[in-house]
Every structure is written in structure tokens, then in C-alpha cells.
Tab-separated table of C-alpha atoms in Angstrom:
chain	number	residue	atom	x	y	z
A	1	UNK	CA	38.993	11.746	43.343
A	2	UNK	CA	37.145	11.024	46.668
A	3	UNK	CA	35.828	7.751	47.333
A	4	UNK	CA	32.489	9.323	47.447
A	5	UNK	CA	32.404	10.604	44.290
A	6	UNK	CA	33.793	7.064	42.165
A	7	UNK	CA	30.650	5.676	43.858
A	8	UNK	CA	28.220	7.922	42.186
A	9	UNK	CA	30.196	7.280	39.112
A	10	UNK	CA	30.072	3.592	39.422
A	11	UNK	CA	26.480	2.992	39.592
A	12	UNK	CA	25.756	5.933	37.157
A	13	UNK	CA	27.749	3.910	34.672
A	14	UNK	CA	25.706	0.475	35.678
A	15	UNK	CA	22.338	2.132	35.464
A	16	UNK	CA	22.976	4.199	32.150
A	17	UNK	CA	22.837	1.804	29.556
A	18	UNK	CA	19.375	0.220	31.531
A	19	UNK	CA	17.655	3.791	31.381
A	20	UNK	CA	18.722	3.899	27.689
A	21	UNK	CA	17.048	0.563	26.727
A	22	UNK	CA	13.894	1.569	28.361
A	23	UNK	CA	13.327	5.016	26.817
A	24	UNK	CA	11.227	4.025	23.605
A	25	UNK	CA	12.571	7.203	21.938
A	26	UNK	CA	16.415	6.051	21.982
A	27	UNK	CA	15.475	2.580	19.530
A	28	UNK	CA	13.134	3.991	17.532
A	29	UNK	CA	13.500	3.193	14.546
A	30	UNK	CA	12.110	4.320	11.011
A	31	UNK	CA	9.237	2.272	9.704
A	32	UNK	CA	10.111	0.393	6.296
A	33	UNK	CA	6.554	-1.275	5.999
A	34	UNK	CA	4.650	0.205	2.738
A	35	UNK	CA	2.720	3.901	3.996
A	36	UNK	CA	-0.221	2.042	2.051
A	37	UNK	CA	-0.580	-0.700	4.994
A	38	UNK	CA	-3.474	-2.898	4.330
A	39	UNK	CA	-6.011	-3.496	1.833
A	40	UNK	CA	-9.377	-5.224	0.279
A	41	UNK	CA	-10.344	-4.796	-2.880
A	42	UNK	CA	-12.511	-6.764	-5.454
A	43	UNK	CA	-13.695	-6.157	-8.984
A	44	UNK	CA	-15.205	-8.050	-12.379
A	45	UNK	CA	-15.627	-7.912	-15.902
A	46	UNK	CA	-15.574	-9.476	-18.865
A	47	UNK	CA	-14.214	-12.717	-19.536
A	48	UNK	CA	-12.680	-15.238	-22.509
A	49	UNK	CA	-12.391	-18.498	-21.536
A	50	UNK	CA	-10.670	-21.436	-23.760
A	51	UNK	CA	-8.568	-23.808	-23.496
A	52	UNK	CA	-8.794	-28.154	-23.878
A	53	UNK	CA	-10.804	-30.574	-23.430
A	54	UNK	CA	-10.458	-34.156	-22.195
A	55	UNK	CA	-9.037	-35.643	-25.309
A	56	UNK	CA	-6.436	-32.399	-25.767
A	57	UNK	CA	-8.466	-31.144	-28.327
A	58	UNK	CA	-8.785	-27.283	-28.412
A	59	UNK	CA	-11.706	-25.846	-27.063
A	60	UNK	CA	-13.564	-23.140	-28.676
A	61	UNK	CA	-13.740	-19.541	-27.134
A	62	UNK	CA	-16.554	-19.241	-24.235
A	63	UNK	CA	-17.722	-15.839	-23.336
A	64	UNK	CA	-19.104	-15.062	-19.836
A	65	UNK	CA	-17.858	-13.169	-17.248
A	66	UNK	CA	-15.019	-13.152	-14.290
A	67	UNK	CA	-14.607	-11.844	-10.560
A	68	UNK	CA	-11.941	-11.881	-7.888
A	69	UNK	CA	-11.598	-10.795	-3.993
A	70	UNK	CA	-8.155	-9.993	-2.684
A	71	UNK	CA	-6.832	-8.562	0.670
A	72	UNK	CA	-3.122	-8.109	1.769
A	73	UNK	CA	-0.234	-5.662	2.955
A	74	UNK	CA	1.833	-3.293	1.588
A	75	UNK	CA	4.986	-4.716	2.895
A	76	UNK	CA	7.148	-2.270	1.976
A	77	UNK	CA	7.005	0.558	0.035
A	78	UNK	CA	5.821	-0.088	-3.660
A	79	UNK	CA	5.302	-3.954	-2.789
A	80	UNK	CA	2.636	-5.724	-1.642
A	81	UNK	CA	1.373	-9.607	-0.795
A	82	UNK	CA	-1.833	-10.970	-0.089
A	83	UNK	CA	-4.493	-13.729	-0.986
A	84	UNK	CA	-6.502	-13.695	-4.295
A	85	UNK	CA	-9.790	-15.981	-4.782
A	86	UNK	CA	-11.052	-15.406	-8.033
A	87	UNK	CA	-12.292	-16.885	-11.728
A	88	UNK	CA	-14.447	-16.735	-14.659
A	89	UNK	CA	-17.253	-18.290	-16.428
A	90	UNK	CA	-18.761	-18.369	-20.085
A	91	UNK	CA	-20.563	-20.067	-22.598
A	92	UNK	CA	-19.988	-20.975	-26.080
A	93	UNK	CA	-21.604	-22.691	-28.420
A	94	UNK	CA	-22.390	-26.059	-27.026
A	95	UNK	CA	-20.714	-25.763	-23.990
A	96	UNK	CA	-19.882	-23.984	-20.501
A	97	UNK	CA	-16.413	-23.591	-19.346
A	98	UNK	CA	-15.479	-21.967	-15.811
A	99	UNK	CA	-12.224	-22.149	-13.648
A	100	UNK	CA	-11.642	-20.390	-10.188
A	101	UNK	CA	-8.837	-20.910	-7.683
A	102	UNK	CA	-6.796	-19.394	-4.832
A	103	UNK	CA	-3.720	-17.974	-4.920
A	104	UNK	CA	-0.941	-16.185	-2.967
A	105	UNK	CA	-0.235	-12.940	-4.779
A	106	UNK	CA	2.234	-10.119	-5.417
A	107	UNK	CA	1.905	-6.888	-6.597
A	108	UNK	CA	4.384	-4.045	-7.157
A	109	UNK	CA	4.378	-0.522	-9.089
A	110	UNK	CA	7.394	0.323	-10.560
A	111	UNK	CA	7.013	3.904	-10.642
A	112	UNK	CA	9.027	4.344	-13.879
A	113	UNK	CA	6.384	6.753	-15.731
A	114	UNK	CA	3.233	6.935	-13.306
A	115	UNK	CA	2.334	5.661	-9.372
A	116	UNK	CA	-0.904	4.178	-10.972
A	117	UNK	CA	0.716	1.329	-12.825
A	118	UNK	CA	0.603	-1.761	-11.065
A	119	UNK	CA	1.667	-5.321	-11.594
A	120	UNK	CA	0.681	-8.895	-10.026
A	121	UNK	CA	1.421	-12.455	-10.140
A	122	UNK	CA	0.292	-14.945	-8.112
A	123	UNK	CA	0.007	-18.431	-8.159
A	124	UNK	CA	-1.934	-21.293	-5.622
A	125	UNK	CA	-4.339	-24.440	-6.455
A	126	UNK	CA	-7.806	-24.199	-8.444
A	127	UNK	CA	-10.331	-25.703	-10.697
A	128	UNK	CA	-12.049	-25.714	-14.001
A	129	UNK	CA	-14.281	-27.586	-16.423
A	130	UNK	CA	-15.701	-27.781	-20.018
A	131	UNK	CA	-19.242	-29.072	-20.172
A	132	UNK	CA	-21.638	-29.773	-23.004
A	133	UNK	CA	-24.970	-27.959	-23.092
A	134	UNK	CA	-26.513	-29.886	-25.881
A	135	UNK	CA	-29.765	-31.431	-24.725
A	136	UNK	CA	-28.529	-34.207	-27.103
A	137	UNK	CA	-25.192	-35.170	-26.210
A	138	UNK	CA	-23.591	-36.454	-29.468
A	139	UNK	CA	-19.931	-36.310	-27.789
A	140	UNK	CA	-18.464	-33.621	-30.412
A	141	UNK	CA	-19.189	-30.966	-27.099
A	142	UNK	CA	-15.846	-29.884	-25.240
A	143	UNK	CA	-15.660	-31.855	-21.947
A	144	UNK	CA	-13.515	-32.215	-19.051
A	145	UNK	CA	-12.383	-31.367	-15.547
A	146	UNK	CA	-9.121	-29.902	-14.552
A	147	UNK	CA	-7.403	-29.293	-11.324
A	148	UNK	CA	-4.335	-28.562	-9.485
A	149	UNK	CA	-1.882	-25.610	-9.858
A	150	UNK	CA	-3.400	-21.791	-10.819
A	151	UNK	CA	-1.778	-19.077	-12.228
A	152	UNK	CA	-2.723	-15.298	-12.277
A	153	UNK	CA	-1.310	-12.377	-14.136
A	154	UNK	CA	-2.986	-9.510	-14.254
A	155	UNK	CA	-1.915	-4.843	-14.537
A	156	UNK	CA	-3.990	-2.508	-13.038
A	157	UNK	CA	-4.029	1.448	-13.783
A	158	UNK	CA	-5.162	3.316	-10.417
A	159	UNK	CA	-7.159	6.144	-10.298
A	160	UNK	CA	-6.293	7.310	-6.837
A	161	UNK	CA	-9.509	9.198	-5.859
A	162	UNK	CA	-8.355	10.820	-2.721
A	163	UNK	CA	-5.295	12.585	-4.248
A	164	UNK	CA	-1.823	12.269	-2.657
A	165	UNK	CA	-2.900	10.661	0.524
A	166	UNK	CA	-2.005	7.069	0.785
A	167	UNK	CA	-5.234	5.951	2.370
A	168	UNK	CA	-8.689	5.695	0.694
A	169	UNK	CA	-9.893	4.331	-2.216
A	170	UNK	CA	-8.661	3.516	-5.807
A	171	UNK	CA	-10.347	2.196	-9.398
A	172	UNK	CA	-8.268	0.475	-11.562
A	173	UNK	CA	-8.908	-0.575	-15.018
A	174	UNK	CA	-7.732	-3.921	-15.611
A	175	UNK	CA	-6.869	-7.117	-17.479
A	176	UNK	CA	-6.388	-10.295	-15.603
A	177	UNK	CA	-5.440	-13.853	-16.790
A	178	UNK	CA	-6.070	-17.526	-14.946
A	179	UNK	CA	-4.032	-20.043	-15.801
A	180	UNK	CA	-5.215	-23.491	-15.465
A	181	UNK	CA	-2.693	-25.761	-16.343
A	182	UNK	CA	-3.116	-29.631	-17.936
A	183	UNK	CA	-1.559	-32.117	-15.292
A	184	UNK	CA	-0.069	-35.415	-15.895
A	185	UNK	CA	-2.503	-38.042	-16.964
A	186	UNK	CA	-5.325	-35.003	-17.745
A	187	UNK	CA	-5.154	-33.083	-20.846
A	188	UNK	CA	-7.800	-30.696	-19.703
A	189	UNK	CA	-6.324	-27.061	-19.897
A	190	UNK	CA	-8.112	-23.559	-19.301
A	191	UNK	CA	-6.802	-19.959	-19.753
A	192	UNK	CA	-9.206	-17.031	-19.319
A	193	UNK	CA	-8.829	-13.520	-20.277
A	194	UNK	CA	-11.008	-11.047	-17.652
A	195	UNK	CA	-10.960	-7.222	-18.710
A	196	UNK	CA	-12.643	-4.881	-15.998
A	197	UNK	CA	-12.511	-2.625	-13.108
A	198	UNK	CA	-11.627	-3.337	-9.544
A	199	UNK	CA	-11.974	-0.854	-6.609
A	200	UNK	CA	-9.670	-1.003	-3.788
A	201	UNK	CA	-9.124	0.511	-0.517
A	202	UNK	CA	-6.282	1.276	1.484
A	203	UNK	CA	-6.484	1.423	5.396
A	204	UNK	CA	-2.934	3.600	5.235
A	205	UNK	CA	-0.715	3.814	8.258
């Protein structure tokens, strides 16, 4: 081979594998992140609260009403994270009780016997408290504040309303529950039950 020619070669073989790395089409790669991409979405209903009070005694049943906020990312397909701030509030008989908190939250569909069934957990730090509405306070009325750890459960049923796309929006029926747990040294314990409907919308990708 002339001497020439093993030049070419030479500095072909040097400036191949630079020309490879900079065409964006060679390392493309497939995109694993969720074809949902983000969301915000936000509903209410209504709520039972109950729990304890200060001295561990059960609470009665408060009825009111509950709300939450949440935003996040389909990470990948099916699953999702994101931030939840949400709560409820009620009266009962001589009493208010409300609780509210902020949590980190997952969500994921299982796909087993529709795409509109989905589940969430989350969990974060929150608040709540029992308080006597009795203009005469004879100290039977549930009482207390709580804080510290919050828990959320909740399953949604969407009603995709822009057919198979994976953008736009969605209502779900749903039932939530917040967890507010008793801490060490506090007795004071509130659980609340939220039925409702949330709409949600999905930016797609």
C-alpha cells in the first residue's frame, strides 16, 4: 500500500470515532420518562374527620369538607412523583377538628383491568386539632393539637376526556385518607376520610 494512501487511512481512523460522538443521531437514545410528562391537578369533597383528643380519648365523627393541590412527573411510564398539600375540616357536635399537611407522593396505575385506575401514597409533615365550640366550656369537648408526620392514601378512577392522547385533562372520582399520627408525649390523633372529584391535567411530551 503506498505511503500516501496509509496516511488517509490513519487520520480517517483518528477522526471517525470524533464525527460519531458529535452526530446527535448516532446516541440517541429512546426516552423511558412517562409519555404523560408533567402535571397539576387539584380537587375536594367530602370529608370525615375523627380521631383523639388530648387525654387519648376517642373523638367523635366531625363532618366538613377536604381539598388538596398536587403537581409532579410522570417518571416513567405508569409511575409518577410529585408534591401533595392538602386536608380537611368538619364539625361535630361540640367541636371542630381539621388537619392539613405536605407530603411527597407516588402514584402508579397498574393497568391490570383498566388505564383509569390509579393508586397513591405519600407521606411528609402536617398538622391538626380538636377544638370545643361550646360557648360554655365544661371540658367534656374533644381538645388537642397534633403535629409531626402525615400520611396519605388515596385511588382515583380517570375519566380521560381527550381519548387516547396522553395529554389533556382527566376527572377522577376519588377517596382519599390523612393520616395524622399521635407522637410521643401527645396522644392527639386524626384520620380523615375525603370522598370527591379531582381534575387533572397532563402537559404530555
Amino acid at each position: 500500500m503506498r505511503p500516501s494512501k496509509m496516511s488517509l487511512m490513519a487520520v480517517f481512523s483518528l477522526f471517525a470515532p470524533v464525527a460519531h460522538a458529535a452526530d446527535p443521531d448516532a446516541h440517541a437514545a429512546k426516552d423511558d420518562r412517562g409519555p404523560r410528562g408533567i402535571f397539576v391537578a387539584g380537587g375536594g369533597g367530602f370529608a370525615l374527620t375523627s380521631g383523639a383528643d388530648d387525654e387519648g380519648q376517642r373523638a367523635p365523627t366531625a363532618y366538613g369538607s377536604g381539598g388538596h393541590f398536587r403537581l409532579g412527573e410522570e417518571v416513567i411510564e405508569r409511575l409518577t412523583l410529585g408534591l401533595e398539600f392538602g386536608g380537611s375540616g368538619g364539625t361535630g357536635d361540640d367541636f371542630e377538628a381539621g388537619l392539613g399537611g405536605f407530603a411527597v407522593q407516588a402514584s402508579y396505575r397498574p393497568g391490570l383491568l383498566t388505564e383509569g385506575l390509579v393508586f397513591l401514597v405519600g407521606t411528609g409533615v402536617g398538622g391538626g386539632s380538636l377544638t370545643p365550640t361550646t360557648e360554655v366550656d365544661d371540658g367534656t369537648a374533644p381538645r388537642g393539637t397534633g403535629g409531626g408526620a402525615f400520611h396519605l392514601v388515596a385511588v382515583h378512577y380517570e375519566l380521560d376526556l381527550n381519548g387516547p392522547a396522553n395529554d389533556g385533562f382527566a376527572l377522577s372520582p376519588s377517596l382519599r385518607v390523612y393520616l395524622l399520627p399521635s407522637t410521643t408525649g401527645n396522644p392527639v390523633r386524626l384520620t380523615s376520610f375525603v370522598v370527591g372529584l379531582e381534575s387533572v391535567y397532563y402537559f404530555g411530551r
